[in-house]
Amino acid sequence: MTESFSQGETPGTGLSVRLEGVRKWYGGRVREERPALDIPFLHIEGGEWAVLMGDSGSGKSTLLNLVGGVDLPDAGTILLGDSPLNRLDERERTMLRRRDMGFVFQFFNLFPTLSVRENILLPLGLLGRKDPAAVRRLLDEVGLSGMEHRAPSELSGGEQQRVALARALVHRPRLILADEPTGSLDHRTGKVVLSLLQRLHREYGPTILMSTHSEEAASFGKRILHIRDGEILDAPTATTS
Ligand SMILES: Nc1ncnc2c1ncn2[C@@H]1O[C@H](COP(=O)(O)OP(=O)(O)O)[C@@H](O)[C@H]1O
Ligand SMILES: [Mg+2]
């Protein structure tokens, strides 16, 4: 079933993301209340770097969680490549997440009891793959060679986010979901992390969907989507493409 995700698209290139009539209510399907997220139509091309900009509470994380298959919409369809997420069972969604997605969060979410190296190896381990060369390459790319045996607590915030970036990218996922990746970093460190993401994006072309509050962070993306009260202001309302 999950093999169908590579059909129609070249493996190794970015996965397209398409939302049709997607709505999400929290605390059950209270139709009288406005949904936390309401997206009639949104299409993100494979390999595109799209940026979600909006105030706190506007629905950025909700959208990222739905696209990541972490949460399910109450209405509508989300297609990754050619395949609708809602046709997959929980096990298939988990496999899809592990194989084709990389997640970056505001607060890094590294495993505190694992070393830098073990954190980066984790996605490969979950896929039953061993690729020490990939881990070394990523450590080098994010400028953390020599730190692989440290614990996350022995690193600065910027270094921790670079580890998180390496972990998100080590299995070359076709879709990167980054939820305010620079939100807890100072300006200079945030720029280092974004430049790295930019370099890796150029290197192999995953699709990136990133949320941020910062205009400067947003400028790294190709397309800015403004979101307010659960609605994207600059996406078409009908399926025009
Ligand atoms: N687990 C939840 N339970 C109930 N309401 C939630 C939950 N998560 C988010 N919300 C609500 O949904 C809206 C969008 O939240 P969120 O997607 O977290 O916004 P953002 O990431 O842009 O700050 C907000 O009104 C928030 O309070
Ligand atoms: Mg959020």
PDB file of C-alpha atoms and ligand atoms in Angstrom:
ATOM      1  CA  MET A   1       0.000   0.000   0.000  1.00  0.00           C
ATOM      2  CA  THR A   2       2.640   2.522   1.003  1.00  0.00           C
ATOM      3  CA  GLU A   3       4.581   1.697  -2.190  1.00  0.00           C
ATOM      4  CA  SER A   4       1.956   3.708  -4.030  1.00  0.00           C
ATOM      5  CA  PHE A   5       3.596   6.862  -2.670  1.00  0.00           C
ATOM      6  CA  SER A   6       6.393   6.649  -5.154  1.00  0.00           C
ATOM      7  CA  GLN A   7       4.092   6.036  -8.103  1.00  0.00           C
ATOM      8  CA  GLY A   8       3.896   8.914 -10.530  1.00  0.00           C
ATOM      9  CA  GLU A   9       6.778  10.778  -8.917  1.00  0.00           C
ATOM     10  CA  THR A  10      10.480  10.202  -9.155  1.00  0.00           C
ATOM     11  CA  PRO A  11      11.770   8.734  -5.907  1.00  0.00           C
ATOM     12  CA  GLY A  12      14.136  11.026  -4.076  1.00  0.00           C
ATOM     13  CA  THR A  13      12.439  14.218  -5.214  1.00  0.00           C
ATOM     14  CA  GLY A  14      10.126  16.360  -3.147  1.00  0.00           C
ATOM     15  CA  LEU A  15       6.664  15.080  -2.354  1.00  0.00           C
ATOM     16  CA  SER A  16       3.805  17.349  -3.433  1.00  0.00           C
ATOM     17  CA  VAL A  17       1.196  18.295  -0.822  1.00  0.00           C
ATOM     18  CA  ARG A  18      -2.432  18.977  -1.683  1.00  0.00           C
ATOM     19  CA  LEU A  19      -5.291  19.901   0.631  1.00  0.00           C
ATOM     20  CA  GLU A  20      -8.909  19.854  -0.518  1.00  0.00           C
ATOM     21  CA  GLY A  21     -11.718  21.034   1.738  1.00  0.00           C
ATOM     22  CA  VAL A  22      -9.706  20.410   4.884  1.00  0.00           C
ATOM     23  CA  ARG A  23     -11.295  21.372   8.189  1.00  0.00           C
ATOM     24  CA  LYS A  24     -10.243  20.667  11.722  1.00  0.00           C
ATOM     25  CA  TRP A  25     -12.190  21.224  14.924  1.00  0.00           C
ATOM     26  CA  TYR A  26     -10.661  20.487  18.301  1.00  0.00           C
ATOM     27  CA  GLY A  27     -12.721  18.813  21.006  1.00  0.00           C
ATOM     28  CA  GLY A  28     -14.971  16.975  18.576  1.00  0.00           C
ATOM     29  CA  ARG A  29     -16.911  18.056  15.573  1.00  0.00           C
ATOM     30  CA  VAL A  30     -18.652  21.149  16.907  1.00  0.00           C
ATOM     31  CA  ARG A  31     -20.011  22.449  13.636  1.00  0.00           C
ATOM     32  CA  GLU A  32     -21.513  25.625  15.087  1.00  0.00           C
ATOM     33  CA  GLU A  33     -18.052  26.812  16.062  1.00  0.00           C
ATOM     34  CA  ARG A  34     -15.565  27.996  13.489  1.00  0.00           C
ATOM     35  CA  PRO A  35     -12.925  25.354  12.824  1.00  0.00           C
ATOM     36  CA  ALA A  36      -9.334  25.786  14.052  1.00  0.00           C
ATOM     37  CA  LEU A  37      -8.346  25.187  10.432  1.00  0.00           C
ATOM     38  CA  ASP A  38     -10.343  25.679   7.231  1.00  0.00           C
ATOM     39  CA  ILE A  39      -8.487  25.246   3.936  1.00  0.00           C
ATOM     40  CA  PRO A  40     -10.656  24.889   0.818  1.00  0.00           C
ATOM     41  CA  PHE A  41      -7.664  24.268  -1.411  1.00  0.00           C
ATOM     42  CA  LEU A  42      -3.889  24.355  -1.203  1.00  0.00           C
ATOM     43  CA  HIS A  43      -1.309  22.806  -3.465  1.00  0.00           C
ATOM     44  CA  ILE A  44       2.414  22.792  -2.716  1.00  0.00           C
ATOM     45  CA  GLU A  45       4.597  21.536  -5.527  1.00  0.00           C
ATOM     46  CA  GLY A  46       7.155  18.797  -5.016  1.00  0.00           C
ATOM     47  CA  GLY A  47      10.459  20.464  -4.110  1.00  0.00           C
ATOM     48  CA  GLU A  48       8.828  23.779  -3.218  1.00  0.00           C
ATOM     49  CA  TRP A  49       9.795  25.606   0.012  1.00  0.00           C
ATOM     50  CA  ALA A  50       6.564  27.066   1.369  1.00  0.00           C
ATOM     51  CA  VAL A  51       6.392  29.231   4.483  1.00  0.00           C
ATOM     52  CA  LEU A  52       3.415  29.588   6.791  1.00  0.00           C
ATOM     53  CA  MET A  53       3.282  32.962   8.491  1.00  0.00           C
ATOM     54  CA  GLY A  54       0.739  33.901  11.102  1.00  0.00           C
ATOM     55  CA  ASP A  55       0.202  34.926  14.698  1.00  0.00           C
ATOM     56  CA  SER A  56       0.273  32.515  17.575  1.00  0.00           C
ATOM     57  CA  GLY A  57      -2.956  30.486  17.511  1.00  0.00           C
ATOM     58  CA  SER A  58      -3.570  31.049  13.792  1.00  0.00           C
ATOM     59  CA  GLY A  59      -3.373  27.319  12.975  1.00  0.00           C
ATOM     60  CA  LYS A  60       0.215  26.779  11.795  1.00  0.00           C
ATOM     61  CA  SER A  61       0.941  23.757  13.989  1.00  0.00           C
ATOM     62  CA  THR A  62      -2.507  22.333  13.293  1.00  0.00           C
ATOM     63  CA  LEU A  63      -1.787  22.413   9.562  1.00  0.00           C
ATOM     64  CA  LEU A  64       1.683  20.889   9.978  1.00  0.00           C
ATOM     65  CA  ASN A  65       0.304  18.113  12.204  1.00  0.00           C
ATOM     66  CA  LEU A  66      -2.378  17.257   9.653  1.00  0.00           C
ATOM     67  CA  VAL A  67       0.090  17.187   6.751  1.00  0.00           C
ATOM     68  CA  GLY A  68       2.416  15.066   8.894  1.00  0.00           C
ATOM     69  CA  GLY A  69      -0.371  12.577   9.543  1.00  0.00           C
ATOM     70  CA  VAL A  70       0.070  13.138  13.281  1.00  0.00           C
ATOM     71  CA  ASP A  71      -3.550  14.264  13.512  1.00  0.00           C
ATOM     72  CA  LEU A  72      -6.522  13.702  11.194  1.00  0.00           C
ATOM     73  CA  PRO A  73      -8.832  16.330   9.674  1.00  0.00           C
ATOM     74  CA  ASP A  74     -12.573  16.253  10.432  1.00  0.00           C
ATOM     75  CA  ALA A  75     -13.336  16.933   6.771  1.00  0.00           C
ATOM     76  CA  GLY A  76     -11.500  16.987   3.478  1.00  0.00           C
ATOM     77  CA  THR A  77      -8.579  15.222   1.885  1.00  0.00           C
ATOM     78  CA  ILE A  78      -4.820  15.585   2.179  1.00  0.00           C
ATOM     79  CA  LEU A  79      -2.798  14.124  -0.652  1.00  0.00           C
ATOM     80  CA  LEU A  80       0.922  13.478  -0.399  1.00  0.00           C
ATOM     81  CA  GLY A  81       2.032  12.821  -3.927  1.00  0.00           C
ATOM     82  CA  ASP A  82      -0.829  10.874  -5.468  1.00  0.00           C
ATOM     83  CA  SER A  83      -2.054   9.240  -2.305  1.00  0.00           C
ATOM     84  CA  PRO A  84      -4.701  10.429   0.149  1.00  0.00           C
ATOM     85  CA  LEU A  85      -3.522  10.238   3.768  1.00  0.00           C
ATOM     86  CA  ASN A  86      -6.953   9.224   5.045  1.00  0.00           C
ATOM     87  CA  ARG A  87      -6.884   5.995   3.025  1.00  0.00           C
ATOM     88  CA  LEU A  88      -3.964   4.771   5.104  1.00  0.00           C
ATOM     89  CA  ASP A  89      -4.292   3.020   8.430  1.00  0.00           C
ATOM     90  CA  GLU A  90      -2.244   4.078  11.445  1.00  0.00           C
ATOM     91  CA  ARG A  91       0.570   1.634  10.691  1.00  0.00           C
ATOM     92  CA  GLU A  92       0.865   2.827   7.092  1.00  0.00           C
ATOM     93  CA  ARG A  93       0.883   6.472   8.185  1.00  0.00           C
ATOM     94  CA  THR A  94       3.663   5.687  10.643  1.00  0.00           C
ATOM     95  CA  MET A  95       5.698   4.031   7.891  1.00  0.00           C
ATOM     96  CA  LEU A  96       5.119   6.989   5.598  1.00  0.00           C
ATOM     97  CA  ARG A  97       6.253   9.410   8.322  1.00  0.00           C
ATOM     98  CA  ARG A  98       9.395   7.414   9.022  1.00  0.00           C
ATOM     99  CA  ARG A  99      10.369   6.937   5.416  1.00  0.00           C
ATOM    100  CA  ASP A 100       9.306  10.109   3.643  1.00  0.00           C
ATOM    101  CA  MET A 101       9.122  12.843   6.278  1.00  0.00           C
ATOM    102  CA  GLY A 102      11.520  14.778   8.466  1.00  0.00           C
ATOM    103  CA  PHE A 103      10.305  16.900  11.393  1.00  0.00           C
ATOM    104  CA  VAL A 104      11.970  19.956  12.941  1.00  0.00           C
ATOM    105  CA  PHE A 105      10.424  21.609  16.004  1.00  0.00           C
ATOM    106  CA  GLN A 106      10.831  24.880  17.856  1.00  0.00           C
ATOM    107  CA  PHE A 107      12.244  23.195  20.968  1.00  0.00           C
ATOM    108  CA  PHE A 108      14.443  20.696  19.099  1.00  0.00           C
ATOM    109  CA  ASN A 109      12.850  17.596  20.743  1.00  0.00           C
ATOM    110  CA  LEU A 110      16.132  15.686  20.953  1.00  0.00           C
ATOM    111  CA  PHE A 111      16.249  12.576  23.140  1.00  0.00           C
ATOM    112  CA  PRO A 112      18.156  13.771  26.225  1.00  0.00           C
ATOM    113  CA  THR A 113      19.600  10.362  27.157  1.00  0.00           C
ATOM    114  CA  LEU A 114      20.935   9.703  23.651  1.00  0.00           C
ATOM    115  CA  SER A 115      24.161  11.149  22.274  1.00  0.00           C
ATOM    116  CA  VAL A 116      24.261  13.470  19.271  1.00  0.00           C
ATOM    117  CA  ARG A 117      25.211  10.538  17.066  1.00  0.00           C
ATOM    118  CA  GLU A 118      22.463   8.297  18.471  1.00  0.00           C
ATOM    119  CA  ASN A 119      19.860  11.027  17.961  1.00  0.00           C
ATOM    120  CA  ILE A 120      20.855  11.374  14.304  1.00  0.00           C
ATOM    121  CA  LEU A 121      20.919   7.584  13.808  1.00  0.00           C
ATOM    122  CA  LEU A 122      17.399   7.162  15.160  1.00  0.00           C
ATOM    123  CA  PRO A 123      15.411   7.656  11.901  1.00  0.00           C
ATOM    124  CA  LEU A 124      17.674   5.163  10.113  1.00  0.00           C
ATOM    125  CA  GLY A 125      17.271   2.669  12.959  1.00  0.00           C
ATOM    126  CA  LEU A 126      13.480   2.906  12.737  1.00  0.00           C
ATOM    127  CA  LEU A 127      13.766   2.068   9.035  1.00  0.00           C
ATOM    128  CA  GLY A 128      16.043  -0.874   9.807  1.00  0.00           C
ATOM    129  CA  ARG A 129      18.882   0.827   7.975  1.00  0.00           C
ATOM    130  CA  LYS A 130      22.469   1.324   9.047  1.00  0.00           C
ATOM    131  CA  ASP A 131      24.356   4.089   7.357  1.00  0.00           C
ATOM    132  CA  PRO A 132      27.291   5.351   9.426  1.00  0.00           C
ATOM    133  CA  ALA A 133      28.568   7.243   6.376  1.00  0.00           C
ATOM    134  CA  ALA A 134      25.311   9.224   6.174  1.00  0.00           C
ATOM    135  CA  VAL A 135      25.607  10.154   9.855  1.00  0.00           C
ATOM    136  CA  ARG A 136      29.212  11.283   9.387  1.00  0.00           C
ATOM    137  CA  ARG A 137      28.268  13.279   6.299  1.00  0.00           C
ATOM    138  CA  LEU A 138      25.385  15.002   8.092  1.00  0.00           C
ATOM    139  CA  LEU A 139      27.528  15.769  11.161  1.00  0.00           C
ATOM    140  CA  ASP A 140      30.025  17.351   8.834  1.00  0.00           C
ATOM    141  CA  GLU A 141      27.359  19.247   6.880  1.00  0.00           C
ATOM    142  CA  VAL A 142      25.878  20.767  10.019  1.00  0.00           C
ATOM    143  CA  GLY A 143      29.347  21.536  11.382  1.00  0.00           C
ATOM    144  CA  LEU A 144      29.206  19.255  14.428  1.00  0.00           C
ATOM    145  CA  SER A 145      31.975  16.776  13.650  1.00  0.00           C
ATOM    146  CA  GLY A 146      33.772  15.927  16.874  1.00  0.00           C
ATOM    147  CA  MET A 147      30.640  16.446  18.970  1.00  0.00           C
ATOM    148  CA  GLU A 148      28.963  13.130  18.153  1.00  0.00           C
ATOM    149  CA  HIS A 149      29.416  11.634  21.622  1.00  0.00           C
ATOM    150  CA  ARG A 150      28.049  14.602  23.541  1.00  0.00           C
ATOM    151  CA  ALA A 151      24.637  14.683  25.188  1.00  0.00           C
ATOM    152  CA  PRO A 152      22.154  17.298  23.916  1.00  0.00           C
ATOM    153  CA  SER A 153      22.420  19.097  27.286  1.00  0.00           C
ATOM    154  CA  GLU A 154      26.090  19.774  26.540  1.00  0.00           C
ATOM    155  CA  LEU A 155      25.191  21.748  23.418  1.00  0.00           C
ATOM    156  CA  SER A 156      23.966  25.301  22.840  1.00  0.00           C
ATOM    157  CA  GLY A 157      20.475  25.900  21.435  1.00  0.00           C
ATOM    158  CA  GLY A 158      21.837  26.506  17.952  1.00  0.00           C
ATOM    159  CA  GLU A 159      23.911  23.324  18.091  1.00  0.00           C
ATOM    160  CA  GLN A 160      20.900  21.342  19.295  1.00  0.00           C
ATOM    161  CA  GLN A 161      18.829  22.623  16.388  1.00  0.00           C
ATOM    162  CA  ARG A 162      21.615  21.641  13.990  1.00  0.00           C
ATOM    163  CA  VAL A 163      21.480  18.118  15.442  1.00  0.00           C
ATOM    164  CA  ALA A 164      17.701  18.169  15.004  1.00  0.00           C
ATOM    165  CA  LEU A 165      18.176  19.240  11.386  1.00  0.00           C
ATOM    166  CA  ALA A 166      20.655  16.424  10.789  1.00  0.00           C
ATOM    167  CA  ARG A 167      18.184  13.973  12.346  1.00  0.00           C
ATOM    168  CA  ALA A 168      15.362  15.284  10.147  1.00  0.00           C
ATOM    169  CA  LEU A 169      17.437  14.894   6.988  1.00  0.00           C
ATOM    170  CA  VAL A 170      19.615  11.818   7.522  1.00  0.00           C
ATOM    171  CA  HIS A 171      17.199   9.489   5.689  1.00  0.00           C
ATOM    172  CA  ARG A 172      16.750  12.006   2.836  1.00  0.00           C
ATOM    173  CA  PRO A 173      12.986  12.443   3.373  1.00  0.00           C
ATOM    174  CA  ARG A 174      10.897  13.846   0.532  1.00  0.00           C
ATOM    175  CA  LEU A 175       9.008  16.216   2.821  1.00  0.00           C
ATOM    176  CA  ILE A 176      10.386  18.367   5.652  1.00  0.00           C
ATOM    177  CA  LEU A 177       7.913  19.809   8.142  1.00  0.00           C
ATOM    178  CA  ALA A 178       9.493  22.534  10.262  1.00  0.00           C
ATOM    179  CA  ASP A 179       7.381  24.186  12.962  1.00  0.00           C
ATOM    180  CA  GLU A 180       8.982  27.506  13.977  1.00  0.00           C
ATOM    181  CA  PRO A 181      12.486  26.029  13.677  1.00  0.00           C
ATOM    182  CA  THR A 182      14.152  29.313  14.647  1.00  0.00           C
ATOM    183  CA  GLY A 183      11.518  30.314  17.226  1.00  0.00           C
ATOM    184  CA  SER A 184      13.758  29.718  20.212  1.00  0.00           C
ATOM    185  CA  LEU A 185      17.069  30.769  18.649  1.00  0.00           C
ATOM    186  CA  ASP A 186      18.703  34.185  18.585  1.00  0.00           C
ATOM    187  CA  HIS A 187      18.804  35.983  15.254  1.00  0.00           C
ATOM    188  CA  ARG A 188      22.325  35.019  14.230  1.00  0.00           C
ATOM    189  CA  THR A 189      21.959  31.355  15.231  1.00  0.00           C
ATOM    190  CA  GLY A 190      18.593  31.184  13.495  1.00  0.00           C
ATOM    191  CA  LYS A 191      20.230  32.365  10.296  1.00  0.00           C
ATOM    192  CA  VAL A 192      22.909  29.681  10.547  1.00  0.00           C
ATOM    193  CA  VAL A 193      20.217  27.001  10.889  1.00  0.00           C
ATOM    194  CA  LEU A 194      18.198  28.396   7.959  1.00  0.00           C
ATOM    195  CA  SER A 195      21.277  28.648   5.735  1.00  0.00           C
ATOM    196  CA  LEU A 196      21.955  25.001   6.459  1.00  0.00           C
ATOM    197  CA  LEU A 197      18.410  24.048   5.598  1.00  0.00           C
ATOM    198  CA  GLN A 198      18.789  26.066   2.394  1.00  0.00           C
ATOM    199  CA  ARG A 199      21.963  24.234   1.447  1.00  0.00           C
ATOM    200  CA  LEU A 200      20.397  20.813   2.057  1.00  0.00           C
ATOM    201  CA  HIS A 201      17.289  21.863   0.134  1.00  0.00           C
ATOM    202  CA  ARG A 202      19.436  22.807  -2.854  1.00  0.00           C
ATOM    203  CA  GLU A 203      21.391  19.595  -2.533  1.00  0.00           C
ATOM    204  CA  TYR A 204      18.526  17.154  -3.001  1.00  0.00           C
ATOM    205  CA  GLY A 205      15.275  19.097  -3.318  1.00  0.00           C
ATOM    206  CA  PRO A 206      12.828  17.938  -0.651  1.00  0.00           C
ATOM    207  CA  THR A 207       9.544  19.794  -0.278  1.00  0.00           C
ATOM    208  CA  ILE A 208       9.660  22.060   2.791  1.00  0.00           C
ATOM    209  CA  LEU A 209       6.690  23.372   4.720  1.00  0.00           C
ATOM    210  CA  MET A 210       7.951  25.680   7.458  1.00  0.00           C
ATOM    211  CA  SER A 211       6.136  27.943   9.890  1.00  0.00           C
ATOM    212  CA  THR A 212       7.639  31.109  11.319  1.00  0.00           C
ATOM    213  CA  HIS A 213       6.896  34.502  12.849  1.00  0.00           C
ATOM    214  CA  SER A 214       9.951  36.075  11.278  1.00  0.00           C
ATOM    215  CA  GLU A 215       9.956  37.919   7.936  1.00  0.00           C
ATOM    216  CA  GLU A 216      13.637  37.170   7.554  1.00  0.00           C
ATOM    217  CA  ALA A 217      13.159  33.431   8.111  1.00  0.00           C
ATOM    218  CA  ALA A 218      10.252  33.529   5.660  1.00  0.00           C
ATOM    219  CA  SER A 219      12.514  35.066   3.003  1.00  0.00           C
ATOM    220  CA  PHE A 220      14.386  31.754   2.787  1.00  0.00           C
ATOM    221  CA  GLY A 221      11.289  30.137   1.318  1.00  0.00           C
ATOM    222  CA  LYS A 222       9.957  30.494  -2.200  1.00  0.00           C
ATOM    223  CA  ARG A 223       6.304  31.051  -1.389  1.00  0.00           C
ATOM    224  CA  ILE A 224       4.718  32.699   1.620  1.00  0.00           C
ATOM    225  CA  LEU A 225       1.313  31.600   2.867  1.00  0.00           C
ATOM    226  CA  HIS A 226      -0.278  33.972   5.362  1.00  0.00           C
ATOM    227  CA  ILE A 227      -2.570  32.233   7.798  1.00  0.00           C
ATOM    228  CA  ARG A 228      -5.107  33.934  10.061  1.00  0.00           C
ATOM    229  CA  ASP A 229      -7.803  32.350  12.234  1.00  0.00           C
ATOM    230  CA  GLY A 230      -7.274  29.015  10.514  1.00  0.00           C
ATOM    231  CA  GLU A 231      -7.562  30.363   6.971  1.00  0.00           C
ATOM    232  CA  ILE A 232      -4.847  30.849   4.379  1.00  0.00           C
ATOM    233  CA  LEU A 233      -5.273  34.319   2.959  1.00  0.00           C
ATOM    234  CA  ASP A 234      -3.342  33.929  -0.266  1.00  0.00           C
ATOM    235  CA  ALA A 235      -4.403  30.510  -1.566  1.00  0.00           C
ATOM    236  CA  PRO A 236      -7.168  30.034  -4.142  1.00  0.00           C
ATOM    237  CA  THR A 237     -10.526  28.968  -2.724  1.00  0.00           C
ATOM    238  CA  ALA A 238     -11.284  26.509  -5.551  1.00  0.00           C
ATOM    239  CA  THR A 239      -9.395  23.669  -7.183  1.00  0.00           C
ATOM    240  CA  THR A 240      -7.923  25.753  -9.973  1.00  0.00           C
ATOM    241  CA  SER A 241      -4.669  23.866 -10.457  1.00  0.00           C
TER     242      SER A 241
HETATM  243  N1  LIG B   1      -4.885  20.163  21.182  1.00  0.00           N
HETATM  244  C1  LIG B   1      -5.690  21.231  21.084  1.00  0.00           C
HETATM  245  N2  LIG B   1      -6.875  21.247  21.704  1.00  0.00           N
HETATM  246  C2  LIG B   1      -7.726  22.297  21.605  1.00  0.00           C
HETATM  247  N3  LIG B   1      -7.460  23.411  20.885  1.00  0.00           N
HETATM  248  C3  LIG B   1      -6.283  23.448  20.241  1.00  0.00           C
HETATM  249  C4  LIG B   1      -5.336  22.377  20.302  1.00  0.00           C
HETATM  250  N4  LIG B   1      -4.274  22.704  19.551  1.00  0.00           N
HETATM  251  C5  LIG B   1      -4.527  23.935  19.042  1.00  0.00           C
HETATM  252  N5  LIG B   1      -5.722  24.379  19.446  1.00  0.00           N
HETATM  253  C6  LIG B   1      -6.359  25.664  19.070  1.00  0.00           C
HETATM  254  O1  LIG B   1      -6.384  25.726  17.652  1.00  0.00           O
HETATM  255  C7  LIG B   1      -6.002  27.010  17.202  1.00  0.00           C
HETATM  256  C8  LIG B   1      -4.759  26.915  16.330  1.00  0.00           C
HETATM  257  O2  LIG B   1      -3.669  26.508  17.146  1.00  0.00           O
HETATM  258  P1  LIG B   1      -2.220  26.177  16.569  1.00  0.00           P
HETATM  259  O3  LIG B   1      -2.367  25.373  15.346  1.00  0.00           O
HETATM  260  O4  LIG B   1      -1.417  25.619  17.671  1.00  0.00           O
HETATM  261  O5  LIG B   1      -1.689  27.629  16.165  1.00  0.00           O
HETATM  262  P2  LIG B   1      -0.203  28.170  15.917  1.00  0.00           P
HETATM  263  O6  LIG B   1       0.678  26.981  15.713  1.00  0.00           O
HETATM  264  O7  LIG B   1      -0.317  29.032  14.705  1.00  0.00           O
HETATM  265  O8  LIG B   1       0.180  28.944  17.129  1.00  0.00           O
HETATM  266  C9  LIG B   1      -5.830  27.875  18.451  1.00  0.00           C
HETATM  267  O9  LIG B   1      -7.027  28.541  18.706  1.00  0.00           O
HETATM  268  C10 LIG B   1      -5.524  26.847  19.520  1.00  0.00           C
HETATM  269  O10 LIG B   1      -5.943  27.306  20.776  1.00  0.00           O
HETATM  270 MG    MG B   2       2.407  26.444  16.721  1.00  0.00          MG
END
